[in-house]
CSV table of C-alpha atoms in Angstrom, one decimal:
chain,number,residue,atom,x,y,z
A,1,UNK,CA,23.0,-19.5,36.1
A,2,UNK,CA,26.3,-17.7,36.0
A,3,UNK,CA,25.3,-14.1,36.4
A,4,UNK,CA,27.6,-11.8,38.2
A,5,UNK,CA,26.5,-10.5,41.4
A,6,UNK,CA,28.6,-8.3,43.7
A,7,UNK,CA,27.5,-8.0,47.3
A,8,UNK,CA,24.0,-8.5,48.4
A,9,UNK,CA,21.8,-7.9,45.4
A,10,UNK,CA,18.2,-7.5,46.3
A,11,UNK,CA,16.5,-6.5,43.1
A,12,UNK,CA,13.5,-4.2,43.5
A,13,UNK,CA,10.2,-5.5,42.2
A,14,UNK,CA,8.3,-3.1,40.0
A,15,UNK,CA,5.5,-5.1,38.4
A,16,UNK,CA,5.0,-8.3,40.3
A,17,UNK,CA,1.3,-8.5,39.5
A,18,UNK,CA,1.6,-11.1,36.8
A,19,UNK,CA,1.2,-14.0,39.3
A,20,UNK,CA,-2.0,-12.4,40.5
A,21,UNK,CA,-3.5,-11.7,37.1
A,22,UNK,CA,-5.0,-15.2,37.0
A,23,UNK,CA,-6.3,-17.0,39.9
A,24,UNK,CA,-9.9,-17.5,41.0
A,25,UNK,CA,-11.3,-20.6,39.3
A,26,UNK,CA,-8.7,-20.5,36.6
A,27,UNK,CA,-6.3,-23.3,37.4
A,28,UNK,CA,-4.0,-22.6,34.5
A,29,UNK,CA,-0.4,-21.8,35.4
A,30,UNK,CA,2.1,-19.8,33.3
A,31,UNK,CA,5.7,-20.9,33.3
A,32,UNK,CA,6.3,-17.8,35.4
A,33,UNK,CA,4.6,-19.4,38.3
A,34,UNK,CA,6.9,-22.4,38.1
A,35,UNK,CA,10.0,-20.3,38.5
A,36,UNK,CA,11.7,-19.4,41.7
A,37,UNK,CA,11.3,-15.9,43.2
A,38,UNK,CA,14.7,-14.7,41.9
A,39,UNK,CA,13.9,-15.4,38.3
A,40,UNK,CA,10.4,-13.9,38.7
A,41,UNK,CA,12.1,-10.7,40.0
A,42,UNK,CA,14.5,-10.8,37.1
A,43,UNK,CA,11.6,-10.9,34.7
A,44,UNK,CA,9.6,-8.2,36.5
A,45,UNK,CA,12.4,-5.7,36.9
A,46,UNK,CA,12.7,-3.8,33.7
A,47,UNK,CA,16.4,-3.1,34.2
A,48,UNK,CA,17.4,-6.6,35.1
A,49,UNK,CA,15.4,-8.5,32.5
A,50,UNK,CA,17.8,-9.0,29.6
A,51,UNK,CA,14.8,-9.2,27.3
A,52,UNK,CA,14.5,-5.5,27.8
A,53,UNK,CA,17.8,-5.0,26.0
A,54,UNK,CA,16.1,-6.4,22.9
A,55,UNK,CA,13.1,-4.2,23.4
A,56,UNK,CA,15.5,-1.3,23.3
A,57,UNK,CA,17.1,-2.6,20.1
A,58,UNK,CA,13.7,-3.1,18.6
A,59,UNK,CA,12.8,0.5,19.3
A,60,UNK,CA,15.8,1.5,17.3
A,61,UNK,CA,15.0,-0.8,14.4
A,62,UNK,CA,11.4,0.5,14.5
A,63,UNK,CA,12.6,4.0,13.9
A,64,UNK,CA,15.1,3.2,11.2
A,65,UNK,CA,14.1,3.3,7.5
A,66,UNK,CA,14.7,0.2,5.4
A,67,UNK,CA,14.2,-1.3,2.0
A,68,UNK,CA,13.6,0.2,-1.4
A,69,UNK,CA,10.6,2.1,0.0
A,70,UNK,CA,13.1,3.7,2.5
A,71,UNK,CA,10.3,3.7,5.1
A,72,UNK,CA,10.6,3.0,8.8
A,73,UNK,CA,7.9,1.1,10.7
A,74,UNK,CA,7.4,4.3,12.7
A,75,UNK,CA,6.5,6.2,9.4
A,76,UNK,CA,3.3,4.2,9.0
A,77,UNK,CA,2.6,2.9,12.5
A,78,UNK,CA,3.6,6.0,14.6
A,79,UNK,CA,6.6,6.7,16.8
A,80,UNK,CA,5.0,6.7,20.2
A,81,UNK,CA,6.0,3.1,21.1
A,82,UNK,CA,2.4,2.4,22.1
A,83,UNK,CA,0.6,1.9,18.7
A,84,UNK,CA,1.1,-1.9,18.8
A,85,UNK,CA,-0.7,-2.3,22.1
A,86,UNK,CA,-2.8,-5.4,22.0
A,87,UNK,CA,-1.5,-6.7,18.7
A,88,UNK,CA,0.7,-9.6,20.0
A,89,UNK,CA,-2.3,-10.9,21.9
A,90,UNK,CA,-4.2,-11.8,18.8
A,91,UNK,CA,-1.5,-13.5,16.6
A,92,UNK,CA,-1.4,-15.9,14.7
A,93,UNK,CA,-4.0,-14.3,12.6
A,94,UNK,CA,-5.0,-14.1,8.9
A,95,UNK,CA,-3.7,-10.9,7.4
A,96,UNK,CA,-5.8,-8.8,5.0
A,97,UNK,CA,-5.9,-10.3,1.5
A,98,UNK,CA,-4.6,-13.7,2.6
A,99,UNK,CA,-6.3,-16.9,3.5
A,100,UNK,CA,-3.7,-18.6,5.8
A,101,UNK,CA,-2.5,-17.3,9.2
A,102,UNK,CA,0.9,-15.8,10.0
A,103,UNK,CA,2.4,-15.4,13.5
A,104,UNK,CA,3.7,-12.1,14.8
A,105,UNK,CA,7.2,-12.6,13.3
A,106,UNK,CA,5.5,-13.5,10.0
A,107,UNK,CA,3.4,-10.4,10.1
A,108,UNK,CA,6.4,-8.2,10.7
A,109,UNK,CA,8.2,-9.8,7.7
A,110,UNK,CA,5.1,-9.2,5.6
A,111,UNK,CA,5.5,-5.5,6.3
A,112,UNK,CA,9.2,-5.9,5.5
A,113,UNK,CA,8.6,-7.3,2.1
A,114,UNK,CA,5.4,-5.5,1.0
A,115,UNK,CA,5.6,-2.2,2.8
A,116,UNK,CA,9.3,-1.6,3.1
A,117,UNK,CA,10.2,-3.6,0.0
A,118,UNK,CA,13.1,-5.2,1.9
A,119,UNK,CA,14.3,-8.7,2.2
A,120,UNK,CA,12.5,-10.7,5.0
A,121,UNK,CA,14.5,-10.9,8.2
A,122,UNK,CA,15.8,-14.4,8.9
A,123,UNK,CA,14.1,-16.5,11.6
A,124,UNK,CA,15.8,-15.9,15.0
A,125,UNK,CA,17.8,-13.0,13.6
A,126,UNK,CA,18.5,-10.3,16.2
A,127,UNK,CA,16.6,-7.7,14.3
A,128,UNK,CA,13.4,-9.8,13.9
A,129,UNK,CA,13.5,-10.9,17.5
A,130,UNK,CA,14.1,-7.3,18.6
A,131,UNK,CA,11.1,-6.0,16.6
A,132,UNK,CA,8.9,-8.8,17.9
A,133,UNK,CA,10.0,-8.0,21.4
A,134,UNK,CA,9.3,-4.3,20.9
A,135,UNK,CA,5.8,-5.0,19.5
A,136,UNK,CA,5.0,-7.8,22.1
A,137,UNK,CA,6.2,-5.8,25.1
A,138,UNK,CA,3.4,-3.2,24.4
A,139,UNK,CA,0.8,-5.9,25.3
A,140,UNK,CA,2.4,-6.8,28.6
A,141,UNK,CA,-0.1,-7.5,31.4
A,142,UNK,CA,-3.0,-7.8,29.0
A,143,UNK,CA,-5.1,-10.9,28.5
A,144,UNK,CA,-4.3,-13.1,25.5
A,145,UNK,CA,-7.2,-12.6,23.0
A,146,UNK,CA,-7.0,-14.7,19.8
A,147,UNK,CA,-9.2,-13.4,17.0
A,148,UNK,CA,-12.7,-14.9,16.6
A,149,UNK,CA,-12.2,-15.6,12.9
A,150,UNK,CA,-14.0,-18.7,11.7
A,151,UNK,CA,-11.5,-19.1,8.9
A,152,UNK,CA,-8.9,-20.0,11.6
A,153,UNK,CA,-10.9,-23.1,12.7
A,154,UNK,CA,-9.3,-25.7,10.3
A,155,UNK,CA,-5.8,-24.4,11.3
A,156,UNK,CA,-6.7,-24.6,15.0
A,157,UNK,CA,-7.9,-28.2,14.5
A,158,UNK,CA,-4.7,-29.1,12.8
A,159,UNK,CA,-2.7,-27.5,15.7
A,160,UNK,CA,-4.7,-29.5,18.2
A,161,UNK,CA,-4.1,-32.7,16.3
A,162,UNK,CA,-0.3,-32.1,16.2
A,163,UNK,CA,-0.5,-31.4,20.0
A,164,UNK,CA,-2.0,-34.8,20.6
A,165,UNK,CA,0.2,-36.7,18.0
A,166,UNK,CA,2.7,-39.1,19.4
A,167,UNK,CA,6.0,-38.6,17.6
A,168,UNK,CA,9.7,-39.0,17.6
A,169,UNK,CA,11.9,-41.9,18.8
A,170,UNK,CA,10.4,-41.4,22.3
A,171,UNK,CA,6.9,-41.6,20.9
A,172,UNK,CA,5.5,-38.8,23.1
A,173,UNK,CA,3.0,-36.1,22.3
A,174,UNK,CA,3.0,-32.6,23.5
A,175,UNK,CA,0.0,-33.5,25.6
A,176,UNK,CA,1.8,-36.4,27.3
A,177,UNK,CA,4.1,-33.9,29.0
A,178,UNK,CA,2.2,-30.7,29.1
A,179,UNK,CA,-1.4,-31.9,29.8
A,180,UNK,CA,-0.9,-35.2,31.6
A,181,UNK,CA,2.3,-34.6,33.5
A,182,UNK,CA,2.5,-30.8,34.0
A,183,UNK,CA,3.8,-29.9,37.4
A,184,UNK,CA,5.8,-33.1,37.7
A,185,UNK,CA,9.6,-33.3,37.3
A,186,UNK,CA,11.5,-34.3,34.2
A,187,UNK,CA,15.0,-34.7,35.4
A,188,UNK,CA,15.4,-31.6,37.6
A,189,UNK,CA,13.0,-29.5,35.6
A,190,UNK,CA,9.3,-28.8,36.4
A,191,UNK,CA,7.2,-29.6,33.3
A,192,UNK,CA,5.3,-26.4,32.6
A,193,UNK,CA,1.8,-26.3,31.1
A,194,UNK,CA,3.4,-24.8,28.0
A,195,UNK,CA,1.5,-21.5,27.8
A,196,UNK,CA,2.9,-19.1,25.2
A,197,UNK,CA,2.5,-16.2,27.5
A,198,UNK,CA,6.0,-14.8,27.4
A,199,UNK,CA,7.3,-14.9,23.8
A,200,UNK,CA,9.8,-13.9,22.6
A,201,UNK,CA,11.5,-15.1,25.9
A,202,UNK,CA,14.9,-14.6,27.3
A,203,UNK,CA,15.9,-18.1,28.1
A,204,UNK,CA,18.9,-18.5,30.4
A,205,UNK,CA,19.9,-21.7,28.7
A,206,UNK,CA,20.1,-19.9,25.3
A,207,UNK,CA,21.7,-16.9,26.8
A,208,UNK,CA,19.6,-14.8,24.4
A,209,UNK,CA,16.1,-14.0,23.3
A,210,UNK,CA,14.3,-16.7,21.3
A,211,UNK,CA,11.0,-17.1,19.6
A,212,UNK,CA,8.1,-19.5,20.4
A,213,UNK,CA,9.2,-21.5,17.4
A,214,UNK,CA,12.6,-22.0,18.8
A,215,UNK,CA,11.0,-23.3,22.0
A,216,UNK,CA,8.8,-25.7,20.1
A,217,UNK,CA,11.8,-27.0,18.1
A,218,UNK,CA,13.6,-27.6,21.5
A,219,UNK,CA,10.7,-29.8,22.6
A,220,UNK,CA,10.6,-31.7,19.3
A,221,UNK,CA,14.4,-32.3,19.5
A,222,UNK,CA,13.8,-33.4,23.1
A,223,UNK,CA,11.5,-36.2,22.0
A,224,UNK,CA,13.9,-37.0,19.1
A,225,UNK,CA,11.3,-36.0,16.5
A,226,UNK,CA,12.2,-34.3,13.2
A,227,UNK,CA,11.7,-30.5,13.6
A,228,UNK,CA,9.5,-28.8,11.0
A,229,UNK,CA,11.2,-26.3,8.7
A,230,UNK,CA,11.3,-22.8,10.3
A,231,UNK,CA,8.8,-21.4,7.8
A,232,UNK,CA,6.4,-24.3,8.0
A,233,UNK,CA,2.7,-23.9,8.7
A,234,UNK,CA,2.9,-26.6,11.4
A,235,UNK,CA,4.5,-24.1,13.9
A,236,UNK,CA,1.9,-21.5,13.1
A,237,UNK,CA,-0.9,-24.0,13.7
A,238,UNK,CA,0.7,-25.1,17.0
A,239,UNK,CA,1.1,-21.5,18.1
A,240,UNK,CA,-2.5,-20.8,17.2
A,241,UNK,CA,-3.6,-23.8,19.3
A,242,UNK,CA,-1.4,-22.7,22.2
A,243,UNK,CA,-2.7,-19.1,22.1
A,244,UNK,CA,-6.3,-20.4,22.1
A,245,UNK,CA,-5.5,-22.7,25.0
A,246,UNK,CA,-4.1,-19.7,26.9
A,247,UNK,CA,-6.9,-17.4,26.0
A,248,UNK,CA,-7.4,-14.8,28.9
A,249,UNK,CA,-4.1,-15.5,30.5
A,250,UNK,CA,-1.8,-12.5,31.2
A,251,UNK,CA,0.8,-11.7,28.5
A,252,UNK,CA,4.3,-11.4,29.9
A,253,UNK,CA,6.7,-10.8,27.0
A,254,UNK,CA,9.6,-10.6,27.1
A,255,UNK,CA,9.5,-13.2,29.8
A,256,UNK,CA,12.5,-14.9,31.4
A,257,UNK,CA,12.7,-18.7,31.5
A,258,UNK,CA,15.4,-21.1,32.7
B,1,UNK,CA,25.5,0.1,19.0
B,2,UNK,CA,25.8,-0.4,22.6
B,3,UNK,CA,22.8,-1.4,24.5
B,4,UNK,CA,22.8,-0.8,28.2
B,5,UNK,CA,20.2,-0.7,31.0
B,6,UNK,CA,21.2,1.1,34.2
B,7,UNK,CA,19.3,1.1,37.4
B,8,UNK,CA,20.4,3.7,40.0
B,9,UNK,CA,18.7,6.3,42.2
B,10,UNK,CA,18.5,9.8,40.8
B,11,UNK,CA,18.8,11.3,44.3
B,12,UNK,CA,20.4,10.1,47.5
B,13,UNK,CA,21.0,11.5,51.0
B,14,UNK,CA,24.6,12.3,51.9
B,15,UNK,CA,26.3,9.2,53.4
B,16,UNK,CA,23.6,6.9,52.1
B,17,UNK,CA,24.7,3.5,50.7
B,18,UNK,CA,23.1,3.2,47.2
B,19,UNK,CA,23.0,0.3,44.8
B,20,UNK,CA,23.9,0.7,41.1
B,21,UNK,CA,23.0,-2.0,38.7
B,22,UNK,CA,23.9,-2.3,35.0
B,23,UNK,CA,23.1,-4.8,32.3
B,24,UNK,CA,24.8,-4.8,28.9
B,25,UNK,CA,24.2,-6.6,25.7
B,26,UNK,CA,27.3,-8.7,24.9
B,27,UNK,CA,27.7,-12.3,23.6
B,28,UNK,CA,30.6,-13.2,26.1
B,29,UNK,CA,31.9,-15.8,23.6
B,30,UNK,CA,34.2,-18.0,25.6
B,31,UNK,CA,36.8,-18.9,23.0
B,32,UNK,CA,36.3,-22.6,23.8
B,33,UNK,CA,33.3,-23.4,21.7
B,34,UNK,CA,33.5,-25.0,18.3
B,35,UNK,CA,31.3,-23.4,15.6
B,36,UNK,CA,29.1,-25.2,13.1
B,37,UNK,CA,32.2,-25.8,10.9
B,38,UNK,CA,34.1,-27.4,13.7
B,39,UNK,CA,36.7,-24.7,14.3
B,40,UNK,CA,36.8,-22.7,17.5
B,41,UNK,CA,34.9,-19.4,17.6
B,42,UNK,CA,37.3,-16.7,18.7
B,43,UNK,CA,37.0,-15.4,22.2
B,44,UNK,CA,35.0,-12.2,22.5
B,45,UNK,CA,34.4,-11.1,26.1
B,46,UNK,CA,34.2,-8.0,28.1
B,47,UNK,CA,37.5,-8.0,30.1
B,48,UNK,CA,36.9,-5.1,32.5
B,49,UNK,CA,34.2,-3.0,34.0
B,50,UNK,CA,35.0,0.2,35.9
B,51,UNK,CA,32.8,2.7,37.7
B,52,UNK,CA,33.9,6.3,38.6
B,53,UNK,CA,32.2,8.9,40.7
B,54,UNK,CA,33.1,12.4,39.6
B,55,UNK,CA,36.1,10.9,37.9
B,56,UNK,CA,37.5,8.9,40.8
B,57,UNK,CA,37.4,5.1,40.4
B,58,UNK,CA,35.1,3.5,43.0
B,59,UNK,CA,34.6,0.0,41.6
B,60,UNK,CA,36.3,-2.3,39.2
B,61,UNK,CA,36.0,-5.9,38.1
B,62,UNK,CA,37.8,-8.2,35.7
B,63,UNK,CA,35.4,-10.5,33.8
B,64,UNK,CA,36.2,-14.1,32.7
B,65,UNK,CA,35.0,-16.3,29.9
B,66,UNK,CA,32.9,-18.3,32.4
B,67,UNK,CA,30.5,-15.3,32.8
B,68,UNK,CA,27.3,-15.6,30.8
B,69,UNK,CA,26.2,-13.4,27.9
B,70,UNK,CA,24.7,-10.0,28.7
B,71,UNK,CA,26.5,-9.6,32.1
B,72,UNK,CA,24.6,-7.9,34.9
B,73,UNK,CA,26.7,-6.0,37.4
B,74,UNK,CA,25.5,-4.7,40.8
B,75,UNK,CA,27.6,-2.8,43.3
B,76,UNK,CA,27.2,-0.4,46.2
B,77,UNK,CA,28.6,3.0,46.8
B,78,UNK,CA,28.4,5.6,49.5
B,79,UNK,CA,26.8,8.8,48.2
B,80,UNK,CA,29.2,11.7,49.0
B,81,UNK,CA,28.8,14.5,46.5
B,82,UNK,CA,26.4,15.3,43.7
B,83,UNK,CA,27.8,14.5,40.3
B,84,UNK,CA,28.3,12.0,37.6
B,85,UNK,CA,28.8,8.2,37.9
B,86,UNK,CA,30.6,6.9,34.8
B,87,UNK,CA,30.4,3.3,33.8
B,88,UNK,CA,32.8,1.8,31.4
B,89,UNK,CA,33.0,-1.6,29.8
B,90,UNK,CA,36.0,-2.7,27.6
B,91,UNK,CA,37.1,-6.0,26.1
B,92,UNK,CA,38.0,-8.1,23.1
B,93,UNK,CA,37.7,-6.8,19.5
B,94,UNK,CA,38.1,-3.3,20.7
B,95,UNK,CA,34.8,-3.3,22.6
B,96,UNK,CA,34.5,0.0,24.4
B,97,UNK,CA,31.3,1.4,25.9
B,98,UNK,CA,30.8,4.4,28.2
B,99,UNK,CA,27.7,5.5,29.9
B,100,UNK,CA,27.1,8.1,32.6
B,101,UNK,CA,24.3,8.9,35.0
B,102,UNK,CA,23.7,12.0,37.2
B,103,UNK,CA,23.1,11.5,40.9
B,104,UNK,CA,22.0,14.4,43.1
B,105,UNK,CA,23.2,14.2,46.7
B,106,UNK,CA,21.2,16.2,49.2
């Protein structure tokens, strides 16, 4: 971490309640709990979390008209910055009139193409990440709540199957690391339980905000497996599985991760 | 469009030491990395950050390519008079951003 600090920098903590949001009999751990106190403070402090820069960019994009319809997100969804509260907690979901799920970025792009009549924003583009961060941030602190939609069951099952599938030159499954060896070290890194609580996240290694898909691609590359195409249903199914596995855990977007 | 987050107190007691923190969106491209086509991506960094209090410079740093993207700067100042703290970032490709905050000293 090469961030510049002059003098003694004791960041103030505004909302350090995330670690307490779980607990009791729930033994699940967010990646937040595996980080040191200085990174936790960086995430909690709204003016030192670089993810908040993207939330700010997202607020601008939200207000700006786009596409042949010349409409802004705010024209239909309101300008208060609070109308998307709770939305990120229940994606991936099946949008009205469709029969396959989309994730949050996919839902935003649906509004781009159908409601704004604009080109979809490219995966990992700054504007798409910023809009996703702006929407997701409104659900911060709330419990993850996937929709109880029976039509999701087959997708969820496929996600669970991919999770358990050994793949890549290292012949490892997601479960090998994140279920069987979570909490242990891989090189110098603590293997987290892989909960999607903080996405999009500001990852220090990336030096930017990134989506859950990008994180999953990193893990696939790590086991030397072939990554799925960015727009493939495999990611949506994995995301669906991860959200179900994290049901009830506190949402932290935009989180900070090493 | 510049994107900055500033954290500073709105009020301070005369003589109090206050901390001012600022975060800015910037790629801090080192000038040493090859791009996907193999050729070096041009350097694009913030070279200098300065802070003024009612126009007088109180703090300055020169940044280097080794500093990560979206640099976070934190520094301390003694609150003397009410007024405006100006923050200014400048660098490659004509990068130039100015922000100011008001601090009331009682």
